[in-house]
PDB file of C-alpha atoms and ligand atoms in Angstrom:
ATOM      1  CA  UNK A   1      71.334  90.390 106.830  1.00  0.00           C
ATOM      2  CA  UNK A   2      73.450  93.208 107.847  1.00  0.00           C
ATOM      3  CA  UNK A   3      76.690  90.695 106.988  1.00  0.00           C
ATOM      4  CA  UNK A   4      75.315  90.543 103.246  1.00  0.00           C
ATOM      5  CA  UNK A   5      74.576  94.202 103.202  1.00  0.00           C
ATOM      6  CA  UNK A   6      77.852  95.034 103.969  1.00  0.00           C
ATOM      7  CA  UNK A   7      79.219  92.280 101.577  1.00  0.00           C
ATOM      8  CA  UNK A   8      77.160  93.641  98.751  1.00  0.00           C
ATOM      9  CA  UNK A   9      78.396  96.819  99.484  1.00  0.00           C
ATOM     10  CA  UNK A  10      82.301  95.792  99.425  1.00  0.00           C
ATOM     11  CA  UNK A  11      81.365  93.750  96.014  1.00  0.00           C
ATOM     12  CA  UNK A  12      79.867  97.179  94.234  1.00  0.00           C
ATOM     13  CA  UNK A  13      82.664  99.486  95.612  1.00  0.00           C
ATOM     14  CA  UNK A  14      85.375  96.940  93.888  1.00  0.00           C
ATOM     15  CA  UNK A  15      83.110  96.376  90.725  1.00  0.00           C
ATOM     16  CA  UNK A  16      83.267 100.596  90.509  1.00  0.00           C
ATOM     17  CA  UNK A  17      86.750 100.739  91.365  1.00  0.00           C
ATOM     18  CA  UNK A  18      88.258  98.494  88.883  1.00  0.00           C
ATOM     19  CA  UNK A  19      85.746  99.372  86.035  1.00  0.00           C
ATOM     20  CA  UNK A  20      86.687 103.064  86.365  1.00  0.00           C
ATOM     21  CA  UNK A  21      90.428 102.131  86.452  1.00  0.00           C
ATOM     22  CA  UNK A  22      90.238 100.345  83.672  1.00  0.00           C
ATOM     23  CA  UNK A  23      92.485 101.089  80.775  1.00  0.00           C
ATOM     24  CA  UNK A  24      90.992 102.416  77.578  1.00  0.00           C
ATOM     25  CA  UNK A  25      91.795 101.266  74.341  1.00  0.00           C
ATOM     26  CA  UNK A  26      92.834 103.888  71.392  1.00  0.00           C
ATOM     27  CA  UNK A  27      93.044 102.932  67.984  1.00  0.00           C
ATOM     28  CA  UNK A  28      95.976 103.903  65.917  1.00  0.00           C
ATOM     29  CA  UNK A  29      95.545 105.902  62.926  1.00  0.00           C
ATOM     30  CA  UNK A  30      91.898 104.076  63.509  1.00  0.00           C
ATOM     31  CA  UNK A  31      91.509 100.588  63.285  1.00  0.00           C
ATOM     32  CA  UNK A  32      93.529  99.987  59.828  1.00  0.00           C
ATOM     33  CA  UNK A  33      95.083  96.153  60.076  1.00  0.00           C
ATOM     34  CA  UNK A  34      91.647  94.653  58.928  1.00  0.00           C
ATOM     35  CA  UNK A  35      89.860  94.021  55.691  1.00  0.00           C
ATOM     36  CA  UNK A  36      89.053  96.598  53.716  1.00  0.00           C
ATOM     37  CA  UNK A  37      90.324  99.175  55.805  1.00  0.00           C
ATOM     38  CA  UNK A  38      93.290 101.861  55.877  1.00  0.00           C
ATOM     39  CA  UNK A  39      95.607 104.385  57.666  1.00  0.00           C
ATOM     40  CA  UNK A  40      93.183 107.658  58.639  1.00  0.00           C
ATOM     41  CA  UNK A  41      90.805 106.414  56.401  1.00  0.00           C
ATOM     42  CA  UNK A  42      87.494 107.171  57.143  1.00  0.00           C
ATOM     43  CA  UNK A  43      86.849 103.354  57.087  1.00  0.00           C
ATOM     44  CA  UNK A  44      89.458 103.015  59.639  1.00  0.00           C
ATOM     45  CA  UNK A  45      87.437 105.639  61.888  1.00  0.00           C
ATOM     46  CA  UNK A  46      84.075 103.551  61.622  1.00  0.00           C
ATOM     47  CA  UNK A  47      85.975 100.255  62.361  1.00  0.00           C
ATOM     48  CA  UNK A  48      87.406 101.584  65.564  1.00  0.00           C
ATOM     49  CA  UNK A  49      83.799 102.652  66.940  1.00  0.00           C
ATOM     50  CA  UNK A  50      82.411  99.055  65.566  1.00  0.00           C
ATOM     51  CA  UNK A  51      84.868  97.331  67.774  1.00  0.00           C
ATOM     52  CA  UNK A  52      84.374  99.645  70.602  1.00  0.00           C
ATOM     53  CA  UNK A  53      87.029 101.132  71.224  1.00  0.00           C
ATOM     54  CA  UNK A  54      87.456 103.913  73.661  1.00  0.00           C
ATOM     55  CA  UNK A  55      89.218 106.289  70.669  1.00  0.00           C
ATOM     56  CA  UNK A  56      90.514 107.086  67.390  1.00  0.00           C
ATOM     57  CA  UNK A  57      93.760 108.740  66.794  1.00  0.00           C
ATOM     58  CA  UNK A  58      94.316 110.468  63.694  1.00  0.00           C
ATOM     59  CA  UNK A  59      97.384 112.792  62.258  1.00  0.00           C
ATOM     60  CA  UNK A  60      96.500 116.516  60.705  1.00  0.00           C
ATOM     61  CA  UNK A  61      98.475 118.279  58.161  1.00  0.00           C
ATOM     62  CA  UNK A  62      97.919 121.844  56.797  1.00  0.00           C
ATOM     63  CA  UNK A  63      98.031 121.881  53.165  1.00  0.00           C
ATOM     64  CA  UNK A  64      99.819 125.124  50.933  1.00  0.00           C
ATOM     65  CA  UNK A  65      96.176 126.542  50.622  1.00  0.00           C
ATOM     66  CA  UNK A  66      95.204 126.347  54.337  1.00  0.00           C
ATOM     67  CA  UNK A  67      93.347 123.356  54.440  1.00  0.00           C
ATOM     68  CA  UNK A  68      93.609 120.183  56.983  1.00  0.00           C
ATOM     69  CA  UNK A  69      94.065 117.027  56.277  1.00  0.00           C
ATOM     70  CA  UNK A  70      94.360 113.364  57.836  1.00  0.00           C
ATOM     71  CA  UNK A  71      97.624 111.423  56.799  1.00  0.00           C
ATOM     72  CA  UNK A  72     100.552 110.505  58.490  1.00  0.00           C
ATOM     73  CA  UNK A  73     103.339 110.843  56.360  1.00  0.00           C
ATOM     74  CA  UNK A  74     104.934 114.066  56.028  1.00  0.00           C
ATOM     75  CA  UNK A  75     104.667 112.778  51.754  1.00  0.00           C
ATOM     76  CA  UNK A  76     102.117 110.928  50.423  1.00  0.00           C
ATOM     77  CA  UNK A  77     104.613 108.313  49.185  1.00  0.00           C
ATOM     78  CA  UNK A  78     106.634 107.069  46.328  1.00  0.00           C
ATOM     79  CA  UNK A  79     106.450 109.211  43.127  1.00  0.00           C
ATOM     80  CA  UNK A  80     105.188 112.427  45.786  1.00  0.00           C
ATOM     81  CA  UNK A  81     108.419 115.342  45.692  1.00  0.00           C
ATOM     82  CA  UNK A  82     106.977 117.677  47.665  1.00  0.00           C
ATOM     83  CA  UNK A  83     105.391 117.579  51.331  1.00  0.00           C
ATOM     84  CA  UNK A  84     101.555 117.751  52.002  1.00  0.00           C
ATOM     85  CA  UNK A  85     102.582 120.895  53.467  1.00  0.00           C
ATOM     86  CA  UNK A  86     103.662 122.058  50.020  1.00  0.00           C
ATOM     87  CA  UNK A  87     100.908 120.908  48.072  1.00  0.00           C
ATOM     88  CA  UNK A  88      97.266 122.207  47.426  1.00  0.00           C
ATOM     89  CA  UNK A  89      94.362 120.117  49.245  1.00  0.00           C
ATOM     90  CA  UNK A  90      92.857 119.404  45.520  1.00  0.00           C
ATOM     91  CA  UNK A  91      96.816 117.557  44.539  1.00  0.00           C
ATOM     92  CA  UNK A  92      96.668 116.018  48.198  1.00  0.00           C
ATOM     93  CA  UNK A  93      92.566 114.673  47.314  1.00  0.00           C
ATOM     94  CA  UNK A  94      93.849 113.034  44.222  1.00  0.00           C
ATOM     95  CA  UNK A  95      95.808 110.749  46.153  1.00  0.00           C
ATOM     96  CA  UNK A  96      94.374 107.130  46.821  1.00  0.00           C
ATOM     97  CA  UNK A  97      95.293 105.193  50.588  1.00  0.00           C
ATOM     98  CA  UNK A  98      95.561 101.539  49.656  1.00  0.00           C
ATOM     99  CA  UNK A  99      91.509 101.368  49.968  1.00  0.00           C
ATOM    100  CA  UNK A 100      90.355 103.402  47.690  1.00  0.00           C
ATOM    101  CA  UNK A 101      89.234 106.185  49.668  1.00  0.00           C
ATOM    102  CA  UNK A 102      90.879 109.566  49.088  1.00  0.00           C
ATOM    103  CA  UNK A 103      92.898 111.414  51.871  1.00  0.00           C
ATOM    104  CA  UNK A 104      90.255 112.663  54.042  1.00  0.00           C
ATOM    105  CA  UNK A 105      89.461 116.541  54.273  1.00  0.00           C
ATOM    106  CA  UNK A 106      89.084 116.962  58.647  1.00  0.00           C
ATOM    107  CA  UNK A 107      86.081 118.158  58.134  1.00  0.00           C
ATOM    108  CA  UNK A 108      84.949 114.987  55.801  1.00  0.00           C
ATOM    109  CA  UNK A 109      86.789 113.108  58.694  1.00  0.00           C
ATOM    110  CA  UNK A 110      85.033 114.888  62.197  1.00  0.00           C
ATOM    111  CA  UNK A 111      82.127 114.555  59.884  1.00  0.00           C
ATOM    112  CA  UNK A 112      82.391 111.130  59.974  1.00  0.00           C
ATOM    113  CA  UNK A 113      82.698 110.879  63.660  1.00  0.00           C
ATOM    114  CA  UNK A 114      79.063 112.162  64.051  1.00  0.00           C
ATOM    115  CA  UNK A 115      78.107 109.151  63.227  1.00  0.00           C
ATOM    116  CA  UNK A 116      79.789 107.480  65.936  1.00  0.00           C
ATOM    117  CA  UNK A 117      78.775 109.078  69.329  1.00  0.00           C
ATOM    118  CA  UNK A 118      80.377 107.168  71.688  1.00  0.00           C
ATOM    119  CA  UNK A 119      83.933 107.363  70.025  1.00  0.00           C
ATOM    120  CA  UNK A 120      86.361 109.996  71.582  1.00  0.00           C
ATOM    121  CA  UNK A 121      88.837 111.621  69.068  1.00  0.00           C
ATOM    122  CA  UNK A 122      92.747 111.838  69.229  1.00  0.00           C
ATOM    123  CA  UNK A 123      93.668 114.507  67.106  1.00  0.00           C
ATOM    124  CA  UNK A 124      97.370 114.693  66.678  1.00  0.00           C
ATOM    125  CA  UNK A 125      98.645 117.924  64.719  1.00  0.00           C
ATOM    126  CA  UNK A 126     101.907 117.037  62.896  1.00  0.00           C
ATOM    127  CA  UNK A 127     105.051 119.005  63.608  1.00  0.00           C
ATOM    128  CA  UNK A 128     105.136 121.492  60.445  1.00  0.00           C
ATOM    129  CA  UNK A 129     107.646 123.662  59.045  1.00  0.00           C
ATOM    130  CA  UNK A 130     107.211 126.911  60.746  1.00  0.00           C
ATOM    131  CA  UNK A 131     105.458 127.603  64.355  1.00  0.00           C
ATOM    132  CA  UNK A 132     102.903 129.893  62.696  1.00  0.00           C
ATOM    133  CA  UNK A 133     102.005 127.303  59.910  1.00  0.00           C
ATOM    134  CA  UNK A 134     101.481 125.265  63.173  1.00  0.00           C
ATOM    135  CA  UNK A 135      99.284 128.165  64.946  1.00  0.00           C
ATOM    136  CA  UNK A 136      97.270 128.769  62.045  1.00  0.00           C
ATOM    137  CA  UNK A 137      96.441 125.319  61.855  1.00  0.00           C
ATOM    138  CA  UNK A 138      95.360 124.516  65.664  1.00  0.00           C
ATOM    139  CA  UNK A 139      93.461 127.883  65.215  1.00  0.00           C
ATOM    140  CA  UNK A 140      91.414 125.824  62.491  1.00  0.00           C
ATOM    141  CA  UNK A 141      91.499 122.413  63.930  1.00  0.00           C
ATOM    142  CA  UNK A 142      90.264 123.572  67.080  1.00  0.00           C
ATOM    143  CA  UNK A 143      87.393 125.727  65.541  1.00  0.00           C
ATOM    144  CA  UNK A 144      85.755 123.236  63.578  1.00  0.00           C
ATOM    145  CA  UNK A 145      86.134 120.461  65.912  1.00  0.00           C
ATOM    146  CA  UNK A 146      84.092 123.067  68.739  1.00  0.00           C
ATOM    147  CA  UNK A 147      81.695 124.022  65.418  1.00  0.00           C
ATOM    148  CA  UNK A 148      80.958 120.659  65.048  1.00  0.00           C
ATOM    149  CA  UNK A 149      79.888 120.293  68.283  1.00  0.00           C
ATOM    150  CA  UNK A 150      83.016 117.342  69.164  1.00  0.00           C
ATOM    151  CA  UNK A 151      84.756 119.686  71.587  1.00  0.00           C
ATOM    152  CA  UNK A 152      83.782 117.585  74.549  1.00  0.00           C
ATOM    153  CA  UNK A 153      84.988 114.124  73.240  1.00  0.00           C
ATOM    154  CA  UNK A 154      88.654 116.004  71.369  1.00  0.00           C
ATOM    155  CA  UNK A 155      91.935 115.281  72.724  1.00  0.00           C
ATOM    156  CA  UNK A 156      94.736 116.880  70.799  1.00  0.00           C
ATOM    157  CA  UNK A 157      98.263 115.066  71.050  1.00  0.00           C
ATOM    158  CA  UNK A 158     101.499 116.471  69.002  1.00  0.00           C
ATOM    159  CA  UNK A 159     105.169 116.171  69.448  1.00  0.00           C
ATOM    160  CA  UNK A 160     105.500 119.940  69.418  1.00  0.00           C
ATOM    161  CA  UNK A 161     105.821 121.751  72.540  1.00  0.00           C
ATOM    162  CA  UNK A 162     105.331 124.647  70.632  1.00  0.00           C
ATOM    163  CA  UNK A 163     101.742 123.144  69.070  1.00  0.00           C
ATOM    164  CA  UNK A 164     101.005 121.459  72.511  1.00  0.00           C
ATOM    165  CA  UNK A 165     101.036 125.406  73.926  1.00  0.00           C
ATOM    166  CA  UNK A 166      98.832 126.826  71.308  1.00  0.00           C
ATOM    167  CA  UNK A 167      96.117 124.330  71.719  1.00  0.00           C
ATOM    168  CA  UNK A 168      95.755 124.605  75.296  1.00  0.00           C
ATOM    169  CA  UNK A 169      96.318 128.277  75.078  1.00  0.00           C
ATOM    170  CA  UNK A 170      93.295 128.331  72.494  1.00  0.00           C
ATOM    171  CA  UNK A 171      91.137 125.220  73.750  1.00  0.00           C
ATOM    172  CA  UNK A 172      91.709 125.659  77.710  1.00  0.00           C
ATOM    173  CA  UNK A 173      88.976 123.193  78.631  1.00  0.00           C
ATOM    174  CA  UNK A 174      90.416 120.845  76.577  1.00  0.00           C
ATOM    175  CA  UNK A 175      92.829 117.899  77.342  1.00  0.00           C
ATOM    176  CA  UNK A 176      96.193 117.817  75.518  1.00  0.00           C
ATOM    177  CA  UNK A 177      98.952 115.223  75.881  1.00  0.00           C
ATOM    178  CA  UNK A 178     102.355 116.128  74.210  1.00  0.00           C
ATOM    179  CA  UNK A 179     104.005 113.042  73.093  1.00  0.00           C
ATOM    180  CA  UNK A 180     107.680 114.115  72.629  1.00  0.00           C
ATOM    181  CA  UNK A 181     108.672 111.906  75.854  1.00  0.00           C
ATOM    182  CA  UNK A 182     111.429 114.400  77.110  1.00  0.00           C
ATOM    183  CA  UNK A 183     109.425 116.230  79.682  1.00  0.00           C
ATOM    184  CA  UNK A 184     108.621 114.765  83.090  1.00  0.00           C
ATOM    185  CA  UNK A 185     105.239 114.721  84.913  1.00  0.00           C
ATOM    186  CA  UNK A 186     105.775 117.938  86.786  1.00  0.00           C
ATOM    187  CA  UNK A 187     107.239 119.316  84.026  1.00  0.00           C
ATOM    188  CA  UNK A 188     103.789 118.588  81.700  1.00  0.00           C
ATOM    189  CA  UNK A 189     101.769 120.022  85.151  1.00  0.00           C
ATOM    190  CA  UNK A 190     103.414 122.900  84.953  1.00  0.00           C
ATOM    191  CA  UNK A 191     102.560 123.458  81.154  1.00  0.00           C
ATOM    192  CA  UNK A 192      98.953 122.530  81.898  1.00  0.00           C
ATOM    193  CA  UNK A 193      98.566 119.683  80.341  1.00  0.00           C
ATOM    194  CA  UNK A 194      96.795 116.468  80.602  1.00  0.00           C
ATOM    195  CA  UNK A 195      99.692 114.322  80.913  1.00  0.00           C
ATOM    196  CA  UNK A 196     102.136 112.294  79.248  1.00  0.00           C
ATOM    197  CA  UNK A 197     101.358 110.191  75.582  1.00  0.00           C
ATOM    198  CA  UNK A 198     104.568 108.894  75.248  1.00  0.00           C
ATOM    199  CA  UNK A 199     106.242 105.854  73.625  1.00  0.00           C
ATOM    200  CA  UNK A 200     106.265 102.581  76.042  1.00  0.00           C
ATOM    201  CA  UNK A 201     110.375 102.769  75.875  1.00  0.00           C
ATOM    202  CA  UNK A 202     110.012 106.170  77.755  1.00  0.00           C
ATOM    203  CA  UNK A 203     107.988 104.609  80.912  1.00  0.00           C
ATOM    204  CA  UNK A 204     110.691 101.840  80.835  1.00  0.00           C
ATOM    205  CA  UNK A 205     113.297 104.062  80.951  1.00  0.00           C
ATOM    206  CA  UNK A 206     111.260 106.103  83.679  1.00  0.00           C
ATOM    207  CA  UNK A 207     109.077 103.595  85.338  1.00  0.00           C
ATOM    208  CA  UNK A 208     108.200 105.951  88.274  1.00  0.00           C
ATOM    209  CA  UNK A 209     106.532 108.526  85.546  1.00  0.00           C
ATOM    210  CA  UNK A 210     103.385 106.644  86.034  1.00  0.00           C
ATOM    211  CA  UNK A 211     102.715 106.752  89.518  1.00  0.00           C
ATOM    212  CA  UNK A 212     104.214 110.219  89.480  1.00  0.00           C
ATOM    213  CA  UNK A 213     101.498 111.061  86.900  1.00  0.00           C
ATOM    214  CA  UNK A 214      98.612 109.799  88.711  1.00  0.00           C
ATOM    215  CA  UNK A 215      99.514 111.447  92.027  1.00  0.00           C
ATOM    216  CA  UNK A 216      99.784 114.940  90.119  1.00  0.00           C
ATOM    217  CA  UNK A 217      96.072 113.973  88.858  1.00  0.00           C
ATOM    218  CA  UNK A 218      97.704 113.557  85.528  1.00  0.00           C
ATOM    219  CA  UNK A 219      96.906 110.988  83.288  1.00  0.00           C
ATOM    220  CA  UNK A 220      98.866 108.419  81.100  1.00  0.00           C
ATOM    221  CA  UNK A 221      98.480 107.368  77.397  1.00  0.00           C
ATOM    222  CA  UNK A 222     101.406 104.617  76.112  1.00  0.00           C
ATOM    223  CA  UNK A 223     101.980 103.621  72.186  1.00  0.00           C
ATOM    224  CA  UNK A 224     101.885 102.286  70.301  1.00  0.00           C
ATOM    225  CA  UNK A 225     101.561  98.991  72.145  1.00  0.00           C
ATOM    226  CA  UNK A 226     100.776  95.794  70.133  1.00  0.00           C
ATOM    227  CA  UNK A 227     102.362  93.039  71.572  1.00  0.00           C
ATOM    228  CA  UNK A 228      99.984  90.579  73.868  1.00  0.00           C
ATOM    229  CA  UNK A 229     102.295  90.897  76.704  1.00  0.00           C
ATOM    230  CA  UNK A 230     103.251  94.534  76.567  1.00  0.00           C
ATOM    231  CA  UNK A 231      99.203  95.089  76.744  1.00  0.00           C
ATOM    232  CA  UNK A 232      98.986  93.638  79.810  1.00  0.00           C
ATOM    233  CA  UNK A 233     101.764  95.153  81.379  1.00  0.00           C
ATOM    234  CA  UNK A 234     100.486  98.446  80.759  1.00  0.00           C
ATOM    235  CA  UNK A 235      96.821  97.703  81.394  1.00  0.00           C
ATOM    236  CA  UNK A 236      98.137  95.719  84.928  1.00  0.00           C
ATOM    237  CA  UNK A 237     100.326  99.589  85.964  1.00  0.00           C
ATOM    238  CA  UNK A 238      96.878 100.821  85.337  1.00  0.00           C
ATOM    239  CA  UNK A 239      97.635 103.539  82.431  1.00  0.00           C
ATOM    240  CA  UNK A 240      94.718 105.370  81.858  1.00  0.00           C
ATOM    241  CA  UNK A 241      94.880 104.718  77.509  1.00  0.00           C
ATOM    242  CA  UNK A 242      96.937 102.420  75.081  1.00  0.00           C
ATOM    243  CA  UNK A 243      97.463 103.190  71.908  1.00  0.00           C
ATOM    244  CA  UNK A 244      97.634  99.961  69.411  1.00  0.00           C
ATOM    245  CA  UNK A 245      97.343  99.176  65.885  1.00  0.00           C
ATOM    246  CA  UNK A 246      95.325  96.420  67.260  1.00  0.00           C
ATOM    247  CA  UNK A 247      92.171  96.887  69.123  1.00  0.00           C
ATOM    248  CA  UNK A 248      90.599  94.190  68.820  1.00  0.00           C
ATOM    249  CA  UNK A 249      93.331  91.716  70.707  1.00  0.00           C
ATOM    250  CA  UNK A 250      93.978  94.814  73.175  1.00  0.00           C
ATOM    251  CA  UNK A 251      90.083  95.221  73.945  1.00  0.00           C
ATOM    252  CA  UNK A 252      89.990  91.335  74.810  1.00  0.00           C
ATOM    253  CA  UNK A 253      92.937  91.772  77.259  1.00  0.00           C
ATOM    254  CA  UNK A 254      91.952  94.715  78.820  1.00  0.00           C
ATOM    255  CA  UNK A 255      88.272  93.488  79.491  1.00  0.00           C
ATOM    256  CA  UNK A 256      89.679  89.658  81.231  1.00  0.00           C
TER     257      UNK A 256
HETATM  258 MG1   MG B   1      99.747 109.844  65.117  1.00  0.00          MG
END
């Protein structure tokens, strides 16, 4: 009896263990690569939270007249001159992704992600023109994310340090990963942030990085991974999230 006790207890503490070191999926610009569906579209958002992923990422711009956006691109394509930065959000909403939908406000976007509860956001802010377009715009981001009551399931990413500064500076309780891959683990500690989100070529030039990241209590996000075996690899050096344009084969992996 007391052998099976202590056998049952072994069993749970493993179970816990490896279910709360298991590696979270992200979906890239949501879940896009599947019918119907497109780049930070707002389709792309539901499809990521049907398929359970962990997360969404998603890419902000600040249009000429203040207001944020979700596209990648710095343009909105062929036939586009001028950046979204340079254009008004009503020029920006006329544009069609290959859906159909229009290029979501944020707030039609966090809107959205009411819907879906259990889905954490990635908000990446894109590196603009000028460090206080890039200010004004976390001020903003930040605000209506914490007005729409999202602040506790928000991670904001960017490849500026400078943007990286300003949103922990404004959002303190809030994790933030910068993504630019030149900074090392104690490096990102010492700017108070929650760790490295950095391209997979980064960790195999610096393979340490992710031990070094856990023992500072940091943690580790890798993109954008879609390859079978590179899931594994990552998911087996226990990173805590990978980012992949495709959740649905990097779900399966990570759950066997
Ligand atoms: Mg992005």
């Amino acid at each position: 009896m007391k052998k099976q006790t202590i056998l049952l207890t072994l069993c749970l503490l493993v179970a816990s263990a490896s279910l709360s070191a298991q590696t979270k999926v992200i979906a890239h610009r949501g879940y896009w690569d599947t019918e119907g569906s497109a780049q930070n579209s707002l389709t792309a958002l539901r499809k990521a939270a049907e398929v359970g992923c962990w997360g969404s990422e998603f890419d902000v711009w600040q249009t000429s007249d203040g207001e944020l956006v979700v596209f990648h691109d710095s343009k909105l394509g062929k036939g586009y001159d001028r950046p979204i930065t340079e254009m008004t959000a009503e020029e920006v909403r006329a544009h069609r992704l290959p859906n159909g939908e229009r290029v979501p406000t944020l707030e039609e976007y966090l809107t959205e992600a009411l819907k879906h509860p259990d889905l954490h956001l990635v908000f990446e802010l894109k590196p603009h023109p000028t460090p206080s377009q890039e200010r004004e715009a976390v001020a903003k981001g930040v605000q209506m994310v914490e007005e729409m009551g999202l602040a506790d399931r928000t991670d904001y990413i960017s490849f500026s340090l400078e943007a990286c500064r300003e949103f922990h500076r404004v959002a303190p309780a809030a994790k933030v990963f910068y993504l630019n891959g030149n900074l090392s683990p104690d490096e990102l500690k010492t700017e108070g942030f929650a760790g490295p989100d950095y391209n997979f070529a980064i960790f195999e030039l610096h393979p340490s990085w992710i031990e070094e990241s856990r023992s500072l209590d940091l943690e580790t996000n890798v993109w954008t991974v879609n390859k079978d075996s590179l899931i594994r690899r990552y998911a087996k050096k226990g990173v805590d999230y990978i980012t992949t344009n495709r959740p649905e084969e990097a779900l399966e992996i990570v759950e066997n």
